Short mmCIF file of C-alpha atoms in Angstrom, two decimals:
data_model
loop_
_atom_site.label_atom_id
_atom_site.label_comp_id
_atom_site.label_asym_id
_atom_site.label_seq_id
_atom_site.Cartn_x
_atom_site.Cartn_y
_atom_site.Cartn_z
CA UNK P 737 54.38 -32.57 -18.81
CA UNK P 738 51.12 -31.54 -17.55
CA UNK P 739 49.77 -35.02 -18.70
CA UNK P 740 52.50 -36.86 -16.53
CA UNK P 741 51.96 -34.70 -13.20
CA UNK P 742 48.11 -35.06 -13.32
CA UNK P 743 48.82 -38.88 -13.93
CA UNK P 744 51.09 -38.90 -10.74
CA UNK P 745 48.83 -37.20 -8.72
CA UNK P 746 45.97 -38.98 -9.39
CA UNK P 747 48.47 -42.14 -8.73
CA UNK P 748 49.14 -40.69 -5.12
CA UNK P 749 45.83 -39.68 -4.45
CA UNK P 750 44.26 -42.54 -5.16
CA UNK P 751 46.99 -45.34 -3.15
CA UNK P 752 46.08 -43.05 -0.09
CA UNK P 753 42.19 -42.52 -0.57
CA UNK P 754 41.06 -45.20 -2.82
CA UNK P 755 39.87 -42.47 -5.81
CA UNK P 756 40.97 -40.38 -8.85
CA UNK P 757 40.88 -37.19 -7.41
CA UNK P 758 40.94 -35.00 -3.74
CA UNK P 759 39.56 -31.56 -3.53
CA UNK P 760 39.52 -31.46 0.43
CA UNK P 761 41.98 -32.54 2.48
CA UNK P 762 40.84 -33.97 5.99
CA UNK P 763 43.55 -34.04 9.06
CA UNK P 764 43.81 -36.98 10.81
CA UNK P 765 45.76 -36.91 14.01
CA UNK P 766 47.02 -38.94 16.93
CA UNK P 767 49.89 -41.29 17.61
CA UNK P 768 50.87 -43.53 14.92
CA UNK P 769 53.90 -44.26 16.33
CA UNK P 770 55.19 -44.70 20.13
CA UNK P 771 53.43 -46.84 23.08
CA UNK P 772 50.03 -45.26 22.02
CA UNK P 773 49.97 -46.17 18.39
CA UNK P 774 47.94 -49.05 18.27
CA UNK P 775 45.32 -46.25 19.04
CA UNK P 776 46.63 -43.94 16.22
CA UNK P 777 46.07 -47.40 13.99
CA UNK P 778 42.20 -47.30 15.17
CA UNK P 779 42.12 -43.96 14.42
CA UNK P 780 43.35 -44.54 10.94
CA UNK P 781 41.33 -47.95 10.39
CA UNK P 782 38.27 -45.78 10.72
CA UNK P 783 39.26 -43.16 8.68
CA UNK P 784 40.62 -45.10 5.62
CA UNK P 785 37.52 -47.01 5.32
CA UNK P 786 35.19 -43.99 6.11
CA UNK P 787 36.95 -41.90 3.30
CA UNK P 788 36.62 -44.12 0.95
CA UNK P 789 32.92 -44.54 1.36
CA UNK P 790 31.99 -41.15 0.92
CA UNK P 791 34.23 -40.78 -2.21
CA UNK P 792 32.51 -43.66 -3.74
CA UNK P 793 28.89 -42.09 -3.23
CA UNK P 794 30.69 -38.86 -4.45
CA UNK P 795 32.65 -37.07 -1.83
CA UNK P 796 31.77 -33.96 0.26
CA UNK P 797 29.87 -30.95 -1.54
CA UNK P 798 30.13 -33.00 -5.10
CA UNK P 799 34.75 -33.04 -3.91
CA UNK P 800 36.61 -35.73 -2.87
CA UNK P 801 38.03 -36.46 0.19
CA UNK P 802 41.93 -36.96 1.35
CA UNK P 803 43.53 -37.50 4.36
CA UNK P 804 46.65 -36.05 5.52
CA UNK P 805 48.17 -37.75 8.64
CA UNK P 806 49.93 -36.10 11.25
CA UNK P 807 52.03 -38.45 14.03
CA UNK P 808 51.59 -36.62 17.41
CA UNK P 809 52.72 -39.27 19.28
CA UNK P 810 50.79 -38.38 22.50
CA UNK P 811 53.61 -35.75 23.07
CA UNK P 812 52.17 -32.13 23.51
CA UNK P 813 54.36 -30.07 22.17
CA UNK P 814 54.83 -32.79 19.20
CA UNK P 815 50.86 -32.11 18.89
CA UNK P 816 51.25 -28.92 18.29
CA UNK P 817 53.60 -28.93 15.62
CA UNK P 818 51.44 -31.14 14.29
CA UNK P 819 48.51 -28.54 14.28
CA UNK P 820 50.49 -25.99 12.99
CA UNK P 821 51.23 -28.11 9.93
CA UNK P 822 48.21 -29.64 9.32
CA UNK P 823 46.92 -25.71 9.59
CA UNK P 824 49.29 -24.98 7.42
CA UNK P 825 47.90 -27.13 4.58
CA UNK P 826 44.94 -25.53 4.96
CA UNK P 827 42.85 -28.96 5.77
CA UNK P 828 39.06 -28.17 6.24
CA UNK P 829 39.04 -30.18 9.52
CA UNK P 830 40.89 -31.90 11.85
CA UNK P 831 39.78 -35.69 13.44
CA UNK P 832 41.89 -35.80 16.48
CA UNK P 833 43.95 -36.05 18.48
CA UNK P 834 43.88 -39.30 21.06
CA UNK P 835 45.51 -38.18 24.15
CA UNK P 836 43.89 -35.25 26.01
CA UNK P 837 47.58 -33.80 26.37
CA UNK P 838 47.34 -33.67 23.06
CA UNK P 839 44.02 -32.26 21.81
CA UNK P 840 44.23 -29.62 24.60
CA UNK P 841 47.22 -27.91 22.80
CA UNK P 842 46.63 -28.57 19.70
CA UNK P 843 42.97 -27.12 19.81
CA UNK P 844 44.47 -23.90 20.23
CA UNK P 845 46.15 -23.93 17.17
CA UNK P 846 43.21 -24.86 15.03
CA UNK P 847 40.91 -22.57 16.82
CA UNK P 848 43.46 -19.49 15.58
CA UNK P 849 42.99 -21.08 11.99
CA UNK P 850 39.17 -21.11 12.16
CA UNK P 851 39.09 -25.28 11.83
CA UNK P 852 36.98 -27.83 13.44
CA UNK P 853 37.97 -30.32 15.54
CA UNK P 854 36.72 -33.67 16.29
CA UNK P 855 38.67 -35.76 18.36
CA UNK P 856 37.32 -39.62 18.81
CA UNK P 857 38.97 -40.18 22.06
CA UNK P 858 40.16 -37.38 24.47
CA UNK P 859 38.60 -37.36 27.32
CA UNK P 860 39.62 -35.09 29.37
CA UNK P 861 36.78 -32.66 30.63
CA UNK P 862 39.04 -29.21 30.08
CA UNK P 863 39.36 -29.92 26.12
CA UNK P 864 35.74 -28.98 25.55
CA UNK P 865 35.30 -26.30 29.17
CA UNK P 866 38.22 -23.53 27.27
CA UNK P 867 35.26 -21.42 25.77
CA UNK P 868 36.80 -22.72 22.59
CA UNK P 869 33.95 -22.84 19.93
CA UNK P 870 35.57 -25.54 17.25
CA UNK P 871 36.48 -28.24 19.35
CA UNK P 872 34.22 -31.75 19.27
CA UNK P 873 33.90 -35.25 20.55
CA UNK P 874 32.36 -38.15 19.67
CA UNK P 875 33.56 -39.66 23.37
CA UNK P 876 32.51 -38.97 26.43
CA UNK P 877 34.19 -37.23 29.35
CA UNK P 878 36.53 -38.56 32.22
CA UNK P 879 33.42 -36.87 34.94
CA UNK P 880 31.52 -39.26 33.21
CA UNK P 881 33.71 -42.23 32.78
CA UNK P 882 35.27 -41.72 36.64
CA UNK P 883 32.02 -42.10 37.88
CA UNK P 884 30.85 -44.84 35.87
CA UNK P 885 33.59 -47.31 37.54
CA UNK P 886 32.82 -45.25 41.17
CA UNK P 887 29.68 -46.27 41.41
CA UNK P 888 29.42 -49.51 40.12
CA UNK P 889 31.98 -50.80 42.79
CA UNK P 890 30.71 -48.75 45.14
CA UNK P 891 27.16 -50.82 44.98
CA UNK P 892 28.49 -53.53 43.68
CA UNK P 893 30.98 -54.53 46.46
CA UNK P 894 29.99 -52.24 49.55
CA UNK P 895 32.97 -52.39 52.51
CA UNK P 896 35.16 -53.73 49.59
CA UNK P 897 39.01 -51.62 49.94
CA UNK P 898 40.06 -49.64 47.06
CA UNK P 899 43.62 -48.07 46.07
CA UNK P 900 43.83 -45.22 43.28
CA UNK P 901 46.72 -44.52 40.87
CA UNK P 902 47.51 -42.02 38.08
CA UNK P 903 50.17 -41.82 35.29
CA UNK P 904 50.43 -37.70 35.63
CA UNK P 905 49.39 -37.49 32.21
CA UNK P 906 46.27 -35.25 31.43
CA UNK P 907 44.14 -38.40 31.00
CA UNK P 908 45.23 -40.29 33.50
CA UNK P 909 45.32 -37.78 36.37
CA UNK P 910 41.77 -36.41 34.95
CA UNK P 911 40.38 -39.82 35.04
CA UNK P 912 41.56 -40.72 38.25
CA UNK P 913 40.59 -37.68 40.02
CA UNK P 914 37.01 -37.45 38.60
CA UNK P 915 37.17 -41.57 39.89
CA UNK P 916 38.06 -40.36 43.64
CA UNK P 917 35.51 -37.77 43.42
CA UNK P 918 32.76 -40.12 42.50
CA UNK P 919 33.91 -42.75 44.87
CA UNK P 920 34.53 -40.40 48.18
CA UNK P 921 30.55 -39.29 47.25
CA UNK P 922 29.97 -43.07 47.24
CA UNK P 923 30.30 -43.03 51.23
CA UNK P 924 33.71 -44.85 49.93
CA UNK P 925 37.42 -43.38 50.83
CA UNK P 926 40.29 -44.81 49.74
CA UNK P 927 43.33 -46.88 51.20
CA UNK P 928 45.66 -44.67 48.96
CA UNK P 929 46.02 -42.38 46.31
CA UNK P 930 49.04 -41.67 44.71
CA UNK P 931 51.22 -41.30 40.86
CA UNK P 932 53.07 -43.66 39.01
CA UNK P 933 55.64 -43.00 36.58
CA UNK P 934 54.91 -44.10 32.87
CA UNK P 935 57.42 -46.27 31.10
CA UNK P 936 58.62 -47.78 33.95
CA UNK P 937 58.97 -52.11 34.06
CA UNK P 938 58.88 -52.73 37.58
CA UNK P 939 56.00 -51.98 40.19
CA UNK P 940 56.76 -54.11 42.71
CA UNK P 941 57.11 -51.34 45.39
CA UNK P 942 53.41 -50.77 44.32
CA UNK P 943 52.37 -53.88 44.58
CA UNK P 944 53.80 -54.17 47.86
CA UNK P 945 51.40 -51.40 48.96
CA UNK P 946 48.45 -52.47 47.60
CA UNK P 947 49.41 -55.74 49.77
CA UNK P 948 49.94 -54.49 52.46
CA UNK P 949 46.94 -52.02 52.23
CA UNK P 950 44.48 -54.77 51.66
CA UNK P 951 43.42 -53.42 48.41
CA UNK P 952 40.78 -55.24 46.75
CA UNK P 953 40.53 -52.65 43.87
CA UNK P 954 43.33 -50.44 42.36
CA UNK P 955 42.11 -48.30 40.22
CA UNK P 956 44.34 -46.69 37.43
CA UNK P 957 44.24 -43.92 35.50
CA UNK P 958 46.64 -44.63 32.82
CA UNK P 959 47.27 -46.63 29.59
CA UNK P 960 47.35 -50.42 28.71
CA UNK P 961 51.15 -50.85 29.16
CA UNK P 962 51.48 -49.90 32.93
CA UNK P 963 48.02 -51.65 33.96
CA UNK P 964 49.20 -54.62 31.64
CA UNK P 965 52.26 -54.72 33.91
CA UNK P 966 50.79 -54.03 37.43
CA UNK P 967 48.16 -56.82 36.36
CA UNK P 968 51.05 -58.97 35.69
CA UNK P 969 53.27 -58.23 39.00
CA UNK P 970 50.20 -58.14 41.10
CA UNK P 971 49.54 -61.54 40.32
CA UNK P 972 52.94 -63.37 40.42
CA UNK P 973 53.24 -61.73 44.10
CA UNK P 974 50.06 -63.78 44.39
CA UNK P 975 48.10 -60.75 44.82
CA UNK P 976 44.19 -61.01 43.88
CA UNK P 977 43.56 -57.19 43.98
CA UNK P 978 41.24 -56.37 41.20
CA UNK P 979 42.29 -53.76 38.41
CA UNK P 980 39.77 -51.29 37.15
CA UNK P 981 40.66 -48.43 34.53
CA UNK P 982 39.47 -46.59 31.76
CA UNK P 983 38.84 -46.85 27.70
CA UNK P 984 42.83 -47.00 27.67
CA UNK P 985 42.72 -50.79 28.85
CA UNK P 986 40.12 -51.84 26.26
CA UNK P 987 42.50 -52.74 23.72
CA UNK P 988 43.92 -56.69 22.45
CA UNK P 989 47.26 -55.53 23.50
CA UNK P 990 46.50 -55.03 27.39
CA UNK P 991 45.59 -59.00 27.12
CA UNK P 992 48.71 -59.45 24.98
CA UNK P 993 50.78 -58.13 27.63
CA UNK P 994 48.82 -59.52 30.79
CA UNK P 995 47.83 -63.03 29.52
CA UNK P 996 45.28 -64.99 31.90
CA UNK P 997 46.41 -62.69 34.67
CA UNK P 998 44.27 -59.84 32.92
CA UNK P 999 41.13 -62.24 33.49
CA UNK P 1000 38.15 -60.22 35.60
CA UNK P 1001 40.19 -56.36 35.10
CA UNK P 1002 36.70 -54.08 34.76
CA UNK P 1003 37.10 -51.20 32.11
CA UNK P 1004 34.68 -48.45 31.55
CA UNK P 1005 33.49 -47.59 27.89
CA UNK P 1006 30.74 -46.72 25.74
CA UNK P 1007 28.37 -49.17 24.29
CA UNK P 1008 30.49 -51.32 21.95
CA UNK P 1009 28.92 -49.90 18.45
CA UNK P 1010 30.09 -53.70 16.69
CA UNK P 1011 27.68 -55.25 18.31
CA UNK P 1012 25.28 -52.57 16.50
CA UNK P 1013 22.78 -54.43 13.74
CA UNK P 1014 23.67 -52.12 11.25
CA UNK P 1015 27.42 -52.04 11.12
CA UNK P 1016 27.30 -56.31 10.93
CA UNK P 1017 28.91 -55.86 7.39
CA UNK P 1018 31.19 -53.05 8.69
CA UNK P 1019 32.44 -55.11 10.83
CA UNK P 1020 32.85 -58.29 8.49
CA UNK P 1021 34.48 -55.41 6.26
CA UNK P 1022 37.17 -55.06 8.75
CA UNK P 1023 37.32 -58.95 9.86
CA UNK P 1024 37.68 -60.32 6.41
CA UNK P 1025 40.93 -58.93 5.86
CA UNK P 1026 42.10 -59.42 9.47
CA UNK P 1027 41.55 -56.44 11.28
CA UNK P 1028 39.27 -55.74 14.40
CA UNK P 1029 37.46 -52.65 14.64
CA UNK P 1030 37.78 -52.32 18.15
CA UNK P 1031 37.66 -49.48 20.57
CA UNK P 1032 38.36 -46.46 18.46
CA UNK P 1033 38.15 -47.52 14.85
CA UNK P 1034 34.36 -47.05 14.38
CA UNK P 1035 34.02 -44.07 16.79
CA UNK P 1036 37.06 -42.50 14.21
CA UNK P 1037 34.86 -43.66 11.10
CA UNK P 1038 31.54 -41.87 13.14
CA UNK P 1039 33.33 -38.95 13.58
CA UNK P 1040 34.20 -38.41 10.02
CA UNK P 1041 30.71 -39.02 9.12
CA UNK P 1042 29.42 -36.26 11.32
CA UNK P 1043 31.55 -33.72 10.10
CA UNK P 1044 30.48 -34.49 6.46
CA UNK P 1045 27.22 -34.72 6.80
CA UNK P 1046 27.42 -31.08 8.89
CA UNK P 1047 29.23 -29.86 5.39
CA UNK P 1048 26.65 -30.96 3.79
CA UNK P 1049 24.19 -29.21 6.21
CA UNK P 1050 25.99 -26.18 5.82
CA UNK P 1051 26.60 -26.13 2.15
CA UNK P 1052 30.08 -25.04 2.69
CA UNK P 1053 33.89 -26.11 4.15
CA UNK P 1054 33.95 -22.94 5.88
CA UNK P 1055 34.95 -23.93 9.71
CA UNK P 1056 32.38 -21.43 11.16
CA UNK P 1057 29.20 -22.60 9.29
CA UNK P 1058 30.41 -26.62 9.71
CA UNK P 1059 30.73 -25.84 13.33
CA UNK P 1060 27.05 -24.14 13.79
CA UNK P 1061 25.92 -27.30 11.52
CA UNK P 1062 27.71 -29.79 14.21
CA UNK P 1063 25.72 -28.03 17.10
CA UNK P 1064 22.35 -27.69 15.26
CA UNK P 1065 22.14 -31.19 14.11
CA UNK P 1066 21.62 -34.66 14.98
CA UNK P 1067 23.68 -37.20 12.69
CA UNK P 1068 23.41 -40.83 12.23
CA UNK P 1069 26.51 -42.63 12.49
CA UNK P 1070 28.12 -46.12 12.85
CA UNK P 1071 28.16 -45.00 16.61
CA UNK P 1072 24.56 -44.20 16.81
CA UNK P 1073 22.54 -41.04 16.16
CA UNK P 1074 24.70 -38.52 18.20
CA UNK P 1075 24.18 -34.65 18.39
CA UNK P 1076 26.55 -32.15 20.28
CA UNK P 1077 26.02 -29.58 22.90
CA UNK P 1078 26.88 -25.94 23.16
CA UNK P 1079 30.80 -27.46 24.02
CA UNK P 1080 30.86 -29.54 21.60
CA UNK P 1081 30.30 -32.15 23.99
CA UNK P 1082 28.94 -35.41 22.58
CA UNK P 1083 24.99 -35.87 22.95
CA UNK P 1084 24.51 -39.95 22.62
CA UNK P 1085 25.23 -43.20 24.61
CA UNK P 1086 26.92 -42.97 27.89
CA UNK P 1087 29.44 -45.12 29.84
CA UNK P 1088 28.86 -49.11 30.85
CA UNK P 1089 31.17 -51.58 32.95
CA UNK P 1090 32.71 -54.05 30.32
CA UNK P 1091 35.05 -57.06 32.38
CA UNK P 1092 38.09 -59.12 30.64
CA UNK P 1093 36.99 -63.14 30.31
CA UNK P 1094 39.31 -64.99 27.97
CA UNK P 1095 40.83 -62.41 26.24
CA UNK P 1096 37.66 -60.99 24.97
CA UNK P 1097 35.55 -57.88 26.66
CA UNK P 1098 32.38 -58.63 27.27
CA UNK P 1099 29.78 -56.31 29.34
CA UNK P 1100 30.01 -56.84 33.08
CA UNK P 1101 26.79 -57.86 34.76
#
């Protein structure tokens, strides 16, 4: 009997981390399923592959590594069920979540537990300004992203009218305020500011406003499905008004959804880390069998490198000592080499202007 339950867990084990055995389980959270799960996909892209590397040169501490999923799907309160669980299995650190509205909640519940957590892409500035000592990012922050797109249209097309709009989610209203705040420094005020409801199809009445406020720029915080659709409704009312957003639009499905009407949108990001010389075969890795890193995948395989290599620092899983070795060190990663601050802020490459051409991103002069 014994024989047949080692057998089947070794079975298990190895379908969902490519070796024999796991002695640590690793949480990985975000939303694998809703509008927001092509991001939970990145997220797990990264992680499957960077799993598997460090179990074949031997695991974490001499143990191997297994992930345990958990499906927030950018709801809050799903999040937090999700922490709960993935606390209650005990994991020895959590990579996640995606959304800010979820990492904000969901922080709480692994800072009760004692566990790290890393999230790849929330970047909402309150996540890491709670006091709350086991929360990390390998991102940056909206006041650093906002300001980014703020001042490059600011300089880069003075007198030029711009409209701002926000999907009341924790990103989205973060980004766009932290945009506004850069932009009305800028000498620059805008036409309008206002909120847009998510999931909705039509945004003419919007468009009709950014008409008739001679809006040359409309900037949105929000995700790829809403600026997909304004992008799309904007132009067959033969309106030229230029979108500009966040990491949210830097995805293969905003051109899926926009087409050739998505050509020129400007999106803020970090540096790109494919076009890094030392992840070429990573990024074959991922190409040969049909799948492109983009956006989140690599900065989801980075942050599962720092937090093993702070293990190792630390000689230990214990949450307190991998947290000191997160803030004491300096780790290099498929990312780049990338430290964190006192917060648990990120300490490595900032924002840059990337612009839509042919359904490719490229960086924007």
């Amino acid at each position: 009997m014994r024989t047949f339950k080692t057998l089947a867990l070794a079975t298990t084990i190895a379908a969902m981390a490519g070796t024999a055995h796991a002695d640590i389980l690793l949480g990985l959270a975000g939303p694998m399923t809703g509008p927001e799960a092509q991001f939970g996909e990145q997220f797990k892209q990264g992680a499957d592959k960077a799993v598997a590397d460090l179990n074949a040169k031997g695991g974490v501490l001499g143990q191997q590594v297994k992930i345990v999923v958990g499906d927030d799907a950018c709801d809050p309160k799903q999040a937090r069920s999700v922490a709960e669980e993935l606390s209650s299995k005990k994991v020895a650190a959590v990579i996640g979540h995606f959304c800010s509205g979820s990492s904000i909640p969901a922080s709480e519940v692994y800072q009760e537990n004692g566990i790290p957590q890393i999230s790849p892409g929330s970047t909402n500035p309150t996540y890491t300004e709670r006091g709350l000592n086991n929360v990390f990012r390998v991102c940056g922050r909206d006041d650093q992203q906002g300001p980014t797109a703020a001042n490059y249209i600011a300089k880069k097309f003075p007198g030029k009218k711009v409209a701002i709009i926000q999907d009341k989610s924790a990103y989205g209203k973060g980004l766009a305020d932290e945009f506004k705040k850069a932009l009305n420094a800028a000498g620059v005020q805008e036409v309008f500011y206002e909120a847009i409801t998510a999931g909705e199809k039509d945004y003419s009445a919007l468009v009709t406003k950014l008409k008739a406020a001679g809006a040359d720029f409309v900037f949105l915080g929000g995700y790829k499905t809403e600026g997909g659709l304004i992008v799309r409704q904007m132009r067959d009312q033969g309106l030229k008004t230029t979108l500009v957003g966040g990491d949210a639009l830097l995805v293969e499905e905003f051109w899926a959804i926009t087409g050739a009407a998505g050509e020129g949108t400007l999106v803020t990001f970090s540096p790109d880390p494919r076009l890094l010389p030392q992840n070429a075969a990573l990024v074959k890795y991922y190409r040969d069998k049909k799948y492109e890193p983009e956006t989140y995948t690599l900065y989801s395989f980075g942050a599962i490198q720092a937090w093993a290599m702070a293990a190792e620092k630390a000689g230990s899983l214990d949450g307190k000592k991998v947290t000191a070795a997160l803030k004491a060190n300096k780790f290099d990663t498929v990312i780049g080499n990338i430290g964190f601050d006192a917060k648990g802020d990120v300490v490595g490459p900032n924002y840059v202007m990337y612009v839509w051409k042919n359904g490719k991103y490229v960086y924007a002069d």
